[in-house]
């Protein structure tokens, strides 16, 4: 019994020390977004717990929309869709022109679950555009995408787990186009040491801070031509993979 009490006490002490360390870290850097209990703000830089907070928006459509509104993101709400017990959505939005975002999507009819839209917004502001400016000296004007909603299982395998695409909680990104028309593709530019390859790896690595799952050509051949960005809340604290 004494050993059990000692074990519980050690856990409590460890939790308190971790809390104090987080408080000190956030205070010294003046970054409240690095604390797990502060409110999510899309206009703030990505913090230590931003990705978990974004994943936690699943199931809270009003809060997610409020965050987009406060950040000045223009969008329309899509009608709910029900394609069976494992497919469909009730929280999808589509980006519209104007507002605080500068990147357009092609095709332009991209509809995604609201938490994915919030994560894409932060990815644009905090990862994609800074990387493009640093490496190429100009912004990204357009992102080419393979789509989001698709009522299917992972890898289209019969009897496998349902894909995050089945609820519009994922989007596949194929290419980026800069302001001067330069095109950067996953299938053609991932390999090598050039500027385009560095850019693609930076935006992949940065996506891991705002999405629950990020899969790239480094993961397997099925992702050789796109980044799979997924905000499905599965597993411990919503995290699954970053590869």
JSON list of C-alpha atoms in Angstrom, two decimals:
[
{"chain": "A", "resi": 1, "resn": "UNK", "atom": "CA", "xyz": [0.00, 0.00, 0.00]},
{"chain": "A", "resi": 2, "resn": "UNK", "atom": "CA", "xyz": [2.85, 2.34, 0.85]},
{"chain": "A", "resi": 3, "resn": "UNK", "atom": "CA", "xyz": [4.45, 1.64, -2.51]},
{"chain": "A", "resi": 4, "resn": "UNK", "atom": "CA", "xyz": [1.18, 2.53, -4.27]},
{"chain": "A", "resi": 5, "resn": "UNK", "atom": "CA", "xyz": [0.93, 5.82, -2.36]},
{"chain": "A", "resi": 6, "resn": "UNK", "atom": "CA", "xyz": [4.54, 6.62, -3.19]},
{"chain": "A", "resi": 7, "resn": "UNK", "atom": "CA", "xyz": [3.87, 5.90, -6.85]},
{"chain": "A", "resi": 8, "resn": "UNK", "atom": "CA", "xyz": [0.81, 8.16, -6.92]},
{"chain": "A", "resi": 9, "resn": "UNK", "atom": "CA", "xyz": [2.76, 10.89, -5.16]},
{"chain": "A", "resi": 10, "resn": "UNK", "atom": "CA", "xyz": [5.56, 10.64, -7.71]},
{"chain": "A", "resi": 11, "resn": "UNK", "atom": "CA", "xyz": [3.07, 11.03, -10.56]},
{"chain": "A", "resi": 12, "resn": "UNK", "atom": "CA", "xyz": [1.52, 14.11, -8.94]},
{"chain": "A", "resi": 13, "resn": "UNK", "atom": "CA", "xyz": [4.93, 15.68, -8.36]},
{"chain": "A", "resi": 14, "resn": "UNK", "atom": "CA", "xyz": [5.94, 14.97, -11.96]},
{"chain": "A", "resi": 15, "resn": "UNK", "atom": "CA", "xyz": [2.72, 16.56, -13.24]},
{"chain": "A", "resi": 16, "resn": "UNK", "atom": "CA", "xyz": [3.27, 19.66, -11.11]},
{"chain": "A", "resi": 17, "resn": "UNK", "atom": "CA", "xyz": [6.85, 19.99, -12.29]},
{"chain": "A", "resi": 18, "resn": "UNK", "atom": "CA", "xyz": [5.74, 19.65, -15.91]},
{"chain": "A", "resi": 19, "resn": "UNK", "atom": "CA", "xyz": [3.08, 22.32, -15.40]},
{"chain": "A", "resi": 20, "resn": "UNK", "atom": "CA", "xyz": [5.60, 24.69, -13.83]},
{"chain": "A", "resi": 21, "resn": "UNK", "atom": "CA", "xyz": [8.06, 24.04, -16.64]},
{"chain": "A", "resi": 22, "resn": "UNK", "atom": "CA", "xyz": [5.40, 24.82, -19.26]},
{"chain": "A", "resi": 23, "resn": "UNK", "atom": "CA", "xyz": [4.43, 28.02, -17.46]},
{"chain": "A", "resi": 24, "resn": "UNK", "atom": "CA", "xyz": [8.04, 29.15, -17.23]},
{"chain": "A", "resi": 25, "resn": "UNK", "atom": "CA", "xyz": [8.71, 28.26, -20.88]},
{"chain": "A", "resi": 26, "resn": "UNK", "atom": "CA", "xyz": [5.65, 30.15, -22.13]},
{"chain": "A", "resi": 27, "resn": "UNK", "atom": "CA", "xyz": [6.30, 33.16, -19.90]},
{"chain": "A", "resi": 28, "resn": "UNK", "atom": "CA", "xyz": [9.95, 33.50, -20.89]},
{"chain": "A", "resi": 29, "resn": "UNK", "atom": "CA", "xyz": [9.09, 33.36, -24.58]},
{"chain": "A", "resi": 30, "resn": "UNK", "atom": "CA", "xyz": [5.89, 35.42, -24.21]},
{"chain": "A", "resi": 31, "resn": "UNK", "atom": "CA", "xyz": [4.01, 32.68, -26.06]},
{"chain": "A", "resi": 32, "resn": "UNK", "atom": "CA", "xyz": [0.74, 31.78, -24.31]},
{"chain": "A", "resi": 33, "resn": "UNK", "atom": "CA", "xyz": [-0.11, 29.52, -27.27]},
{"chain": "A", "resi": 34, "resn": "UNK", "atom": "CA", "xyz": [2.51, 27.07, -25.97]},
{"chain": "A", "resi": 35, "resn": "UNK", "atom": "CA", "xyz": [0.25, 26.24, -23.01]},
{"chain": "A", "resi": 36, "resn": "UNK", "atom": "CA", "xyz": [-2.34, 23.46, -23.35]},
{"chain": "A", "resi": 37, "resn": "UNK", "atom": "CA", "xyz": [-5.15, 25.36, -21.59]},
{"chain": "A", "resi": 38, "resn": "UNK", "atom": "CA", "xyz": [-5.03, 28.69, -23.44]},
{"chain": "A", "resi": 39, "resn": "UNK", "atom": "CA", "xyz": [-7.64, 29.36, -26.11]},
{"chain": "A", "resi": 40, "resn": "UNK", "atom": "CA", "xyz": [-6.79, 28.70, -29.73]},
{"chain": "A", "resi": 41, "resn": "UNK", "atom": "CA", "xyz": [-6.24, 31.79, -31.86]},
{"chain": "A", "resi": 42, "resn": "UNK", "atom": "CA", "xyz": [-5.58, 31.27, -35.58]},
{"chain": "A", "resi": 43, "resn": "UNK", "atom": "CA", "xyz": [-3.78, 34.62, -35.79]},
{"chain": "A", "resi": 44, "resn": "UNK", "atom": "CA", "xyz": [-1.12, 33.53, -33.28]},
{"chain": "A", "resi": 45, "resn": "UNK", "atom": "CA", "xyz": [2.01, 31.62, -34.35]},
{"chain": "A", "resi": 46, "resn": "UNK", "atom": "CA", "xyz": [1.88, 27.84, -34.08]},
{"chain": "A", "resi": 47, "resn": "UNK", "atom": "CA", "xyz": [2.55, 26.74, -30.50]},
{"chain": "A", "resi": 48, "resn": "UNK", "atom": "CA", "xyz": [3.42, 23.49, -28.79]},
{"chain": "A", "resi": 49, "resn": "UNK", "atom": "CA", "xyz": [-0.25, 22.50, -28.39]},
{"chain": "A", "resi": 50, "resn": "UNK", "atom": "CA", "xyz": [-1.76, 24.18, -31.47]},
{"chain": "A", "resi": 51, "resn": "UNK", "atom": "CA", "xyz": [-2.11, 20.92, -33.38]},
{"chain": "A", "resi": 52, "resn": "UNK", "atom": "CA", "xyz": [-3.94, 19.23, -30.52]},
{"chain": "A", "resi": 53, "resn": "UNK", "atom": "CA", "xyz": [-6.28, 22.18, -30.14]},
{"chain": "A", "resi": 54, "resn": "UNK", "atom": "CA", "xyz": [-7.06, 22.16, -33.86]},
{"chain": "A", "resi": 55, "resn": "UNK", "atom": "CA", "xyz": [-7.80, 18.43, -33.78]},
{"chain": "A", "resi": 56, "resn": "UNK", "atom": "CA", "xyz": [-10.01, 19.07, -30.76]},
{"chain": "A", "resi": 57, "resn": "UNK", "atom": "CA", "xyz": [-12.30, 21.25, -32.90]},
{"chain": "A", "resi": 58, "resn": "UNK", "atom": "CA", "xyz": [-13.80, 18.07, -34.33]},
{"chain": "A", "resi": 59, "resn": "UNK", "atom": "CA", "xyz": [-17.34, 17.95, -33.03]},
{"chain": "A", "resi": 60, "resn": "UNK", "atom": "CA", "xyz": [-17.51, 21.68, -32.21]},
{"chain": "A", "resi": 61, "resn": "UNK", "atom": "CA", "xyz": [-18.57, 23.29, -35.48]},
{"chain": "A", "resi": 62, "resn": "UNK", "atom": "CA", "xyz": [-19.77, 26.57, -33.91]},
{"chain": "A", "resi": 63, "resn": "UNK", "atom": "CA", "xyz": [-16.41, 27.12, -32.18]},
{"chain": "A", "resi": 64, "resn": "UNK", "atom": "CA", "xyz": [-14.49, 26.28, -35.34]},
{"chain": "A", "resi": 65, "resn": "UNK", "atom": "CA", "xyz": [-16.57, 28.73, -37.39]},
{"chain": "A", "resi": 66, "resn": "UNK", "atom": "CA", "xyz": [-16.07, 31.40, -34.73]},
{"chain": "A", "resi": 67, "resn": "UNK", "atom": "CA", "xyz": [-12.30, 30.97, -35.03]},
{"chain": "A", "resi": 68, "resn": "UNK", "atom": "CA", "xyz": [-12.44, 31.34, -38.81]},
{"chain": "A", "resi": 69, "resn": "UNK", "atom": "CA", "xyz": [-14.63, 34.42, -38.47]},
{"chain": "A", "resi": 70, "resn": "UNK", "atom": "CA", "xyz": [-12.30, 36.09, -35.97]},
{"chain": "A", "resi": 71, "resn": "UNK", "atom": "CA", "xyz": [-9.33, 35.38, -38.25]},
{"chain": "A", "resi": 72, "resn": "UNK", "atom": "CA", "xyz": [-11.08, 37.05, -41.20]},
{"chain": "A", "resi": 73, "resn": "UNK", "atom": "CA", "xyz": [-11.33, 33.88, -43.28]},
{"chain": "A", "resi": 74, "resn": "UNK", "atom": "CA", "xyz": [-14.04, 33.96, -45.94]},
{"chain": "A", "resi": 75, "resn": "UNK", "atom": "CA", "xyz": [-15.97, 30.72, -46.44]},
{"chain": "A", "resi": 76, "resn": "UNK", "atom": "CA", "xyz": [-19.37, 29.21, -47.05]},
{"chain": "A", "resi": 77, "resn": "UNK", "atom": "CA", "xyz": [-20.95, 26.40, -45.05]},
{"chain": "A", "resi": 78, "resn": "UNK", "atom": "CA", "xyz": [-21.68, 23.28, -47.10]},
{"chain": "A", "resi": 79, "resn": "UNK", "atom": "CA", "xyz": [-24.92, 21.33, -46.67]},
{"chain": "A", "resi": 80, "resn": "UNK", "atom": "CA", "xyz": [-24.63, 18.24, -44.49]},
{"chain": "A", "resi": 81, "resn": "UNK", "atom": "CA", "xyz": [-24.05, 14.97, -46.28]},
{"chain": "A", "resi": 82, "resn": "UNK", "atom": "CA", "xyz": [-24.98, 11.46, -45.13]},
{"chain": "A", "resi": 83, "resn": "UNK", "atom": "CA", "xyz": [-23.66, 8.52, -47.14]},
{"chain": "A", "resi": 84, "resn": "UNK", "atom": "CA", "xyz": [-24.09, 5.85, -44.49]},
{"chain": "A", "resi": 85, "resn": "UNK", "atom": "CA", "xyz": [-22.82, 5.22, -40.96]},
{"chain": "A", "resi": 86, "resn": "UNK", "atom": "CA", "xyz": [-19.15, 5.80, -41.87]},
{"chain": "A", "resi": 87, "resn": "UNK", "atom": "CA", "xyz": [-19.35, 8.46, -44.57]},
{"chain": "A", "resi": 88, "resn": "UNK", "atom": "CA", "xyz": [-20.53, 12.03, -44.70]},
{"chain": "A", "resi": 89, "resn": "UNK", "atom": "CA", "xyz": [-20.09, 15.29, -42.83]},
{"chain": "A", "resi": 90, "resn": "UNK", "atom": "CA", "xyz": [-22.00, 17.97, -40.96]},
{"chain": "A", "resi": 91, "resn": "UNK", "atom": "CA", "xyz": [-19.17, 20.48, -40.46]},
{"chain": "A", "resi": 92, "resn": "UNK", "atom": "CA", "xyz": [-17.75, 21.16, -43.93]},
{"chain": "A", "resi": 93, "resn": "UNK", "atom": "CA", "xyz": [-16.88, 24.57, -45.35]},
{"chain": "A", "resi": 94, "resn": "UNK", "atom": "CA", "xyz": [-15.53, 25.89, -48.64]},
{"chain": "A", "resi": 95, "resn": "UNK", "atom": "CA", "xyz": [-13.09, 28.77, -48.85]},
{"chain": "A", "resi": 96, "resn": "UNK", "atom": "CA", "xyz": [-14.29, 31.79, -50.84]},
{"chain": "A", "resi": 97, "resn": "UNK", "atom": "CA", "xyz": [-12.36, 34.67, -52.37]},
{"chain": "A", "resi": 98, "resn": "UNK", "atom": "CA", "xyz": [-11.18, 37.60, -50.32]},
{"chain": "A", "resi": 99, "resn": "UNK", "atom": "CA", "xyz": [-10.59, 37.87, -46.62]},
{"chain": "A", "resi": 100, "resn": "UNK", "atom": "CA", "xyz": [-7.34, 37.27, -44.83]},
{"chain": "A", "resi": 101, "resn": "UNK", "atom": "CA", "xyz": [-6.14, 34.36, -46.96]},
{"chain": "A", "resi": 102, "resn": "UNK", "atom": "CA", "xyz": [-4.03, 34.91, -50.08]},
{"chain": "A", "resi": 103, "resn": "UNK", "atom": "CA", "xyz": [-3.71, 31.41, -51.53]},
{"chain": "A", "resi": 104, "resn": "UNK", "atom": "CA", "xyz": [-6.39, 30.02, -53.82]},
{"chain": "A", "resi": 105, "resn": "UNK", "atom": "CA", "xyz": [-7.00, 26.32, -54.39]},
{"chain": "A", "resi": 106, "resn": "UNK", "atom": "CA", "xyz": [-7.28, 24.56, -57.71]},
{"chain": "A", "resi": 107, "resn": "UNK", "atom": "CA", "xyz": [-9.78, 23.16, -58.41]},
{"chain": "A", "resi": 108, "resn": "UNK", "atom": "CA", "xyz": [-11.54, 25.88, -56.47]},
{"chain": "A", "resi": 109, "resn": "UNK", "atom": "CA", "xyz": [-14.42, 23.78, -55.17]},
{"chain": "A", "resi": 110, "resn": "UNK", "atom": "CA", "xyz": [-12.43, 22.39, -52.22]},
{"chain": "A", "resi": 111, "resn": "UNK", "atom": "CA", "xyz": [-14.76, 21.52, -49.37]},
{"chain": "A", "resi": 112, "resn": "UNK", "atom": "CA", "xyz": [-13.24, 20.28, -46.12]},
{"chain": "A", "resi": 113, "resn": "UNK", "atom": "CA", "xyz": [-14.25, 19.71, -42.52]},
{"chain": "A", "resi": 114, "resn": "UNK", "atom": "CA", "xyz": [-13.94, 22.94, -40.56]},
{"chain": "A", "resi": 115, "resn": "UNK", "atom": "CA", "xyz": [-10.94, 21.78, -38.46]},
{"chain": "A", "resi": 116, "resn": "UNK", "atom": "CA", "xyz": [-9.07, 21.08, -41.71]},
{"chain": "A", "resi": 117, "resn": "UNK", "atom": "CA", "xyz": [-9.92, 24.58, -42.96]},
{"chain": "A", "resi": 118, "resn": "UNK", "atom": "CA", "xyz": [-8.59, 26.09, -39.73]},
{"chain": "A", "resi": 119, "resn": "UNK", "atom": "CA", "xyz": [-5.38, 24.07, -40.00]},
{"chain": "A", "resi": 120, "resn": "UNK", "atom": "CA", "xyz": [-4.93, 24.99, -43.67]},
{"chain": "A", "resi": 121, "resn": "UNK", "atom": "CA", "xyz": [-5.27, 28.64, -42.74]},
{"chain": "A", "resi": 122, "resn": "UNK", "atom": "CA", "xyz": [-2.55, 28.44, -40.09]},
{"chain": "A", "resi": 123, "resn": "UNK", "atom": "CA", "xyz": [-0.37, 26.35, -42.42]},
{"chain": "A", "resi": 124, "resn": "UNK", "atom": "CA", "xyz": [-0.62, 29.08, -45.07]},
{"chain": "A", "resi": 125, "resn": "UNK", "atom": "CA", "xyz": [0.22, 31.92, -42.70]},
{"chain": "A", "resi": 126, "resn": "UNK", "atom": "CA", "xyz": [2.87, 30.29, -40.53]},
{"chain": "A", "resi": 127, "resn": "UNK", "atom": "CA", "xyz": [4.49, 27.72, -42.81]},
{"chain": "A", "resi": 128, "resn": "UNK", "atom": "CA", "xyz": [3.82, 27.93, -46.55]},
{"chain": "A", "resi": 129, "resn": "UNK", "atom": "CA", "xyz": [4.19, 31.66, -47.20]},
{"chain": "A", "resi": 130, "resn": "UNK", "atom": "CA", "xyz": [7.20, 32.16, -44.88]},
{"chain": "A", "resi": 131, "resn": "UNK", "atom": "CA", "xyz": [8.97, 29.22, -46.56]},
{"chain": "A", "resi": 132, "resn": "UNK", "atom": "CA", "xyz": [8.19, 30.56, -50.04]},
{"chain": "A", "resi": 133, "resn": "UNK", "atom": "CA", "xyz": [9.45, 34.03, -49.14]},
{"chain": "A", "resi": 134, "resn": "UNK", "atom": "CA", "xyz": [12.62, 32.66, -47.56]},
{"chain": "A", "resi": 135, "resn": "UNK", "atom": "CA", "xyz": [13.50, 30.28, -50.40]},
{"chain": "A", "resi": 136, "resn": "UNK", "atom": "CA", "xyz": [12.05, 31.96, -53.50]},
{"chain": "A", "resi": 137, "resn": "UNK", "atom": "CA", "xyz": [11.53, 35.59, -52.43]},
{"chain": "A", "resi": 138, "resn": "UNK", "atom": "CA", "xyz": [7.84, 35.52, -53.33]},
{"chain": "A", "resi": 139, "resn": "UNK", "atom": "CA", "xyz": [4.48, 34.17, -52.17]},
{"chain": "A", "resi": 140, "resn": "UNK", "atom": "CA", "xyz": [2.58, 31.06, -53.17]},
{"chain": "A", "resi": 141, "resn": "UNK", "atom": "CA", "xyz": [-0.44, 32.08, -55.22]},
{"chain": "A", "resi": 142, "resn": "UNK", "atom": "CA", "xyz": [-2.12, 28.71, -55.71]},
{"chain": "A", "resi": 143, "resn": "UNK", "atom": "CA", "xyz": [-2.20, 25.22, -54.24]},
{"chain": "A", "resi": 144, "resn": "UNK", "atom": "CA", "xyz": [-3.27, 22.31, -56.42]},
{"chain": "A", "resi": 145, "resn": "UNK", "atom": "CA", "xyz": [-5.23, 19.64, -54.58]},
{"chain": "A", "resi": 146, "resn": "UNK", "atom": "CA", "xyz": [-6.58, 16.18, -55.33]},
{"chain": "A", "resi": 147, "resn": "UNK", "atom": "CA", "xyz": [-9.66, 16.64, -53.17]},
{"chain": "A", "resi": 148, "resn": "UNK", "atom": "CA", "xyz": [-10.99, 15.95, -49.71]},
{"chain": "A", "resi": 149, "resn": "UNK", "atom": "CA", "xyz": [-14.29, 14.06, -49.35]},
{"chain": "A", "resi": 150, "resn": "UNK", "atom": "CA", "xyz": [-14.33, 10.50, -50.65]},
{"chain": "A", "resi": 151, "resn": "UNK", "atom": "CA", "xyz": [-16.45, 7.74, -49.11]},
{"chain": "A", "resi": 152, "resn": "UNK", "atom": "CA", "xyz": [-13.79, 5.04, -49.07]},
{"chain": "A", "resi": 153, "resn": "UNK", "atom": "CA", "xyz": [-11.60, 2.92, -46.85]},
{"chain": "A", "resi": 154, "resn": "UNK", "atom": "CA", "xyz": [-7.86, 3.48, -46.52]},
{"chain": "A", "resi": 155, "resn": "UNK", "atom": "CA", "xyz": [-6.05, 2.55, -49.74]},
{"chain": "A", "resi": 156, "resn": "UNK", "atom": "CA", "xyz": [-9.45, 1.40, -51.02]},
{"chain": "A", "resi": 157, "resn": "UNK", "atom": "CA", "xyz": [-8.94, -1.92, -49.28]},
{"chain": "A", "resi": 158, "resn": "UNK", "atom": "CA", "xyz": [-12.09, -3.90, -48.64]},
{"chain": "A", "resi": 159, "resn": "UNK", "atom": "CA", "xyz": [-12.61, -4.33, -44.91]},
{"chain": "A", "resi": 160, "resn": "UNK", "atom": "CA", "xyz": [-9.88, -1.87, -43.93]},
{"chain": "A", "resi": 161, "resn": "UNK", "atom": "CA", "xyz": [-10.23, 1.15, -41.66]},
{"chain": "A", "resi": 162, "resn": "UNK", "atom": "CA", "xyz": [-12.23, 4.05, -43.00]},
{"chain": "A", "resi": 163, "resn": "UNK", "atom": "CA", "xyz": [-10.15, 6.85, -44.44]},
{"chain": "A", "resi": 164, "resn": "UNK", "atom": "CA", "xyz": [-10.26, 10.35, -42.98]},
{"chain": "A", "resi": 165, "resn": "UNK", "atom": "CA", "xyz": [-11.42, 11.35, -46.46]},
{"chain": "A", "resi": 166, "resn": "UNK", "atom": "CA", "xyz": [-14.72, 9.60, -45.71]},
{"chain": "A", "resi": 167, "resn": "UNK", "atom": "CA", "xyz": [-15.65, 12.47, -43.37]},
{"chain": "A", "resi": 168, "resn": "UNK", "atom": "CA", "xyz": [-13.84, 15.30, -45.24]},
{"chain": "A", "resi": 169, "resn": "UNK", "atom": "CA", "xyz": [-11.24, 15.37, -42.46]},
{"chain": "A", "resi": 170, "resn": "UNK", "atom": "CA", "xyz": [-8.35, 15.08, -44.93]},
{"chain": "A", "resi": 171, "resn": "UNK", "atom": "CA", "xyz": [-7.05, 16.82, -48.03]},
{"chain": "A", "resi": 172, "resn": "UNK", "atom": "CA", "xyz": [-4.41, 15.76, -50.55]},
{"chain": "A", "resi": 173, "resn": "UNK", "atom": "CA", "xyz": [-2.02, 18.48, -51.75]},
{"chain": "A", "resi": 174, "resn": "UNK", "atom": "CA", "xyz": [-0.29, 17.90, -55.12]},
{"chain": "A", "resi": 175, "resn": "UNK", "atom": "CA", "xyz": [1.52, 21.10, -56.09]},
{"chain": "A", "resi": 176, "resn": "UNK", "atom": "CA", "xyz": [2.21, 24.77, -55.39]},
{"chain": "A", "resi": 177, "resn": "UNK", "atom": "CA", "xyz": [2.35, 27.65, -57.86]},
{"chain": "A", "resi": 178, "resn": "UNK", "atom": "CA", "xyz": [4.32, 30.80, -57.05]},
{"chain": "A", "resi": 179, "resn": "UNK", "atom": "CA", "xyz": [3.34, 34.35, -58.02]},
{"chain": "A", "resi": 180, "resn": "UNK", "atom": "CA", "xyz": [5.65, 34.28, -61.05]},
{"chain": "A", "resi": 181, "resn": "UNK", "atom": "CA", "xyz": [4.05, 31.05, -62.30]},
{"chain": "A", "resi": 182, "resn": "UNK", "atom": "CA", "xyz": [6.75, 28.66, -61.09]},
{"chain": "A", "resi": 183, "resn": "UNK", "atom": "CA", "xyz": [5.16, 25.28, -60.34]},
{"chain": "A", "resi": 184, "resn": "UNK", "atom": "CA", "xyz": [6.43, 22.97, -57.60]},
{"chain": "A", "resi": 185, "resn": "UNK", "atom": "CA", "xyz": [5.06, 19.42, -57.61]},
{"chain": "A", "resi": 186, "resn": "UNK", "atom": "CA", "xyz": [5.35, 16.57, -55.14]},
{"chain": "A", "resi": 187, "resn": "UNK", "atom": "CA", "xyz": [5.78, 14.00, -57.89]},
{"chain": "A", "resi": 188, "resn": "UNK", "atom": "CA", "xyz": [8.48, 15.90, -59.76]},
{"chain": "A", "resi": 189, "resn": "UNK", "atom": "CA", "xyz": [10.35, 17.96, -57.16]},
{"chain": "A", "resi": 190, "resn": "UNK", "atom": "CA", "xyz": [10.41, 16.00, -53.91]},
{"chain": "A", "resi": 191, "resn": "UNK", "atom": "CA", "xyz": [13.75, 14.34, -54.51]},
{"chain": "A", "resi": 192, "resn": "UNK", "atom": "CA", "xyz": [17.06, 16.18, -54.59]},
{"chain": "A", "resi": 193, "resn": "UNK", "atom": "CA", "xyz": [18.70, 19.08, -52.79]},
{"chain": "A", "resi": 194, "resn": "UNK", "atom": "CA", "xyz": [17.42, 22.00, -54.83]},
{"chain": "A", "resi": 195, "resn": "UNK", "atom": "CA", "xyz": [15.23, 24.91, -53.73]},
{"chain": "A", "resi": 196, "resn": "UNK", "atom": "CA", "xyz": [12.00, 23.18, -54.72]},
{"chain": "A", "resi": 197, "resn": "UNK", "atom": "CA", "xyz": [12.81, 20.05, -52.73]},
{"chain": "A", "resi": 198, "resn": "UNK", "atom": "CA", "xyz": [13.79, 22.15, -49.68]},
{"chain": "A", "resi": 199, "resn": "UNK", "atom": "CA", "xyz": [10.51, 24.04, -49.90]},
{"chain": "A", "resi": 200, "resn": "UNK", "atom": "CA", "xyz": [8.43, 20.86, -50.09]},
{"chain": "A", "resi": 201, "resn": "UNK", "atom": "CA", "xyz": [10.17, 19.39, -47.07]},
{"chain": "A", "resi": 202, "resn": "UNK", "atom": "CA", "xyz": [9.73, 22.58, -45.08]},
{"chain": "A", "resi": 203, "resn": "UNK", "atom": "CA", "xyz": [6.00, 22.76, -45.74]},
{"chain": "A", "resi": 204, "resn": "UNK", "atom": "CA", "xyz": [5.69, 19.04, -44.94]},
{"chain": "A", "resi": 205, "resn": "UNK", "atom": "CA", "xyz": [7.55, 19.44, -41.64]},
{"chain": "A", "resi": 206, "resn": "UNK", "atom": "CA", "xyz": [5.57, 22.57, -40.76]},
{"chain": "A", "resi": 207, "resn": "UNK", "atom": "CA", "xyz": [2.27, 20.83, -41.46]},
{"chain": "A", "resi": 208, "resn": "UNK", "atom": "CA", "xyz": [3.07, 18.40, -38.67]},
{"chain": "A", "resi": 209, "resn": "UNK", "atom": "CA", "xyz": [2.50, 21.20, -36.16]},
{"chain": "A", "resi": 210, "resn": "UNK", "atom": "CA", "xyz": [-1.10, 21.82, -37.22]},
{"chain": "A", "resi": 211, "resn": "UNK", "atom": "CA", "xyz": [-2.38, 18.50, -38.61]},
{"chain": "A", "resi": 212, "resn": "UNK", "atom": "CA", "xyz": [-2.96, 15.24, -36.77]},
{"chain": "A", "resi": 213, "resn": "UNK", "atom": "CA", "xyz": [-1.48, 13.22, -39.63]},
{"chain": "A", "resi": 214, "resn": "UNK", "atom": "CA", "xyz": [0.91, 14.22, -42.39]},
{"chain": "A", "resi": 215, "resn": "UNK", "atom": "CA", "xyz": [2.00, 11.67, -44.99]},
{"chain": "A", "resi": 216, "resn": "UNK", "atom": "CA", "xyz": [4.45, 12.49, -47.78]},
{"chain": "A", "resi": 217, "resn": "UNK", "atom": "CA", "xyz": [6.43, 10.66, -50.49]},
{"chain": "A", "resi": 218, "resn": "UNK", "atom": "CA", "xyz": [8.79, 9.58, -47.69]},
{"chain": "A", "resi": 219, "resn": "UNK", "atom": "CA", "xyz": [5.98, 7.45, -46.26]},
{"chain": "A", "resi": 220, "resn": "UNK", "atom": "CA", "xyz": [5.21, 5.11, -49.15]},
{"chain": "A", "resi": 221, "resn": "UNK", "atom": "CA", "xyz": [4.71, 4.91, -52.90]},
{"chain": "A", "resi": 222, "resn": "UNK", "atom": "CA", "xyz": [0.99, 5.62, -52.57]},
{"chain": "A", "resi": 223, "resn": "UNK", "atom": "CA", "xyz": [1.90, 9.17, -51.49]},
{"chain": "A", "resi": 224, "resn": "UNK", "atom": "CA", "xyz": [4.59, 9.79, -54.11]},
{"chain": "A", "resi": 225, "resn": "UNK", "atom": "CA", "xyz": [2.55, 12.59, -55.72]},
{"chain": "A", "resi": 226, "resn": "UNK", "atom": "CA", "xyz": [0.86, 14.32, -52.78]},
{"chain": "A", "resi": 227, "resn": "UNK", "atom": "CA", "xyz": [0.86, 15.34, -49.15]},
{"chain": "A", "resi": 228, "resn": "UNK", "atom": "CA", "xyz": [-1.96, 13.77, -47.16]},
{"chain": "A", "resi": 229, "resn": "UNK", "atom": "CA", "xyz": [-3.03, 16.26, -44.47]},
{"chain": "A", "resi": 230, "resn": "UNK", "atom": "CA", "xyz": [-5.45, 14.78, -41.99]},
{"chain": "A", "resi": 231, "resn": "UNK", "atom": "CA", "xyz": [-7.28, 16.28, -39.01]},
{"chain": "A", "resi": 232, "resn": "UNK", "atom": "CA", "xyz": [-9.18, 13.19, -37.93]},
{"chain": "A", "resi": 233, "resn": "UNK", "atom": "CA", "xyz": [-9.13, 12.91, -34.14]},
{"chain": "A", "resi": 234, "resn": "UNK", "atom": "CA", "xyz": [-7.93, 9.37, -33.59]},
{"chain": "A", "resi": 235, "resn": "UNK", "atom": "CA", "xyz": [-5.61, 7.80, -31.08]},
{"chain": "A", "resi": 236, "resn": "UNK", "atom": "CA", "xyz": [-4.01, 9.47, -28.08]},
{"chain": "A", "resi": 237, "resn": "UNK", "atom": "CA", "xyz": [-4.64, 13.21, -28.15]},
{"chain": "A", "resi": 238, "resn": "UNK", "atom": "CA", "xyz": [-5.45, 13.01, -31.86]},
{"chain": "A", "resi": 239, "resn": "UNK", "atom": "CA", "xyz": [-1.88, 12.35, -33.04]},
{"chain": "A", "resi": 240, "resn": "UNK", "atom": "CA", "xyz": [-1.03, 9.54, -35.45]},
{"chain": "A", "resi": 241, "resn": "UNK", "atom": "CA", "xyz": [1.88, 10.17, -37.84]},
{"chain": "A", "resi": 242, "resn": "UNK", "atom": "CA", "xyz": [4.21, 12.73, -39.36]},
{"chain": "A", "resi": 243, "resn": "UNK", "atom": "CA", "xyz": [6.22, 11.15, -42.16]}
]
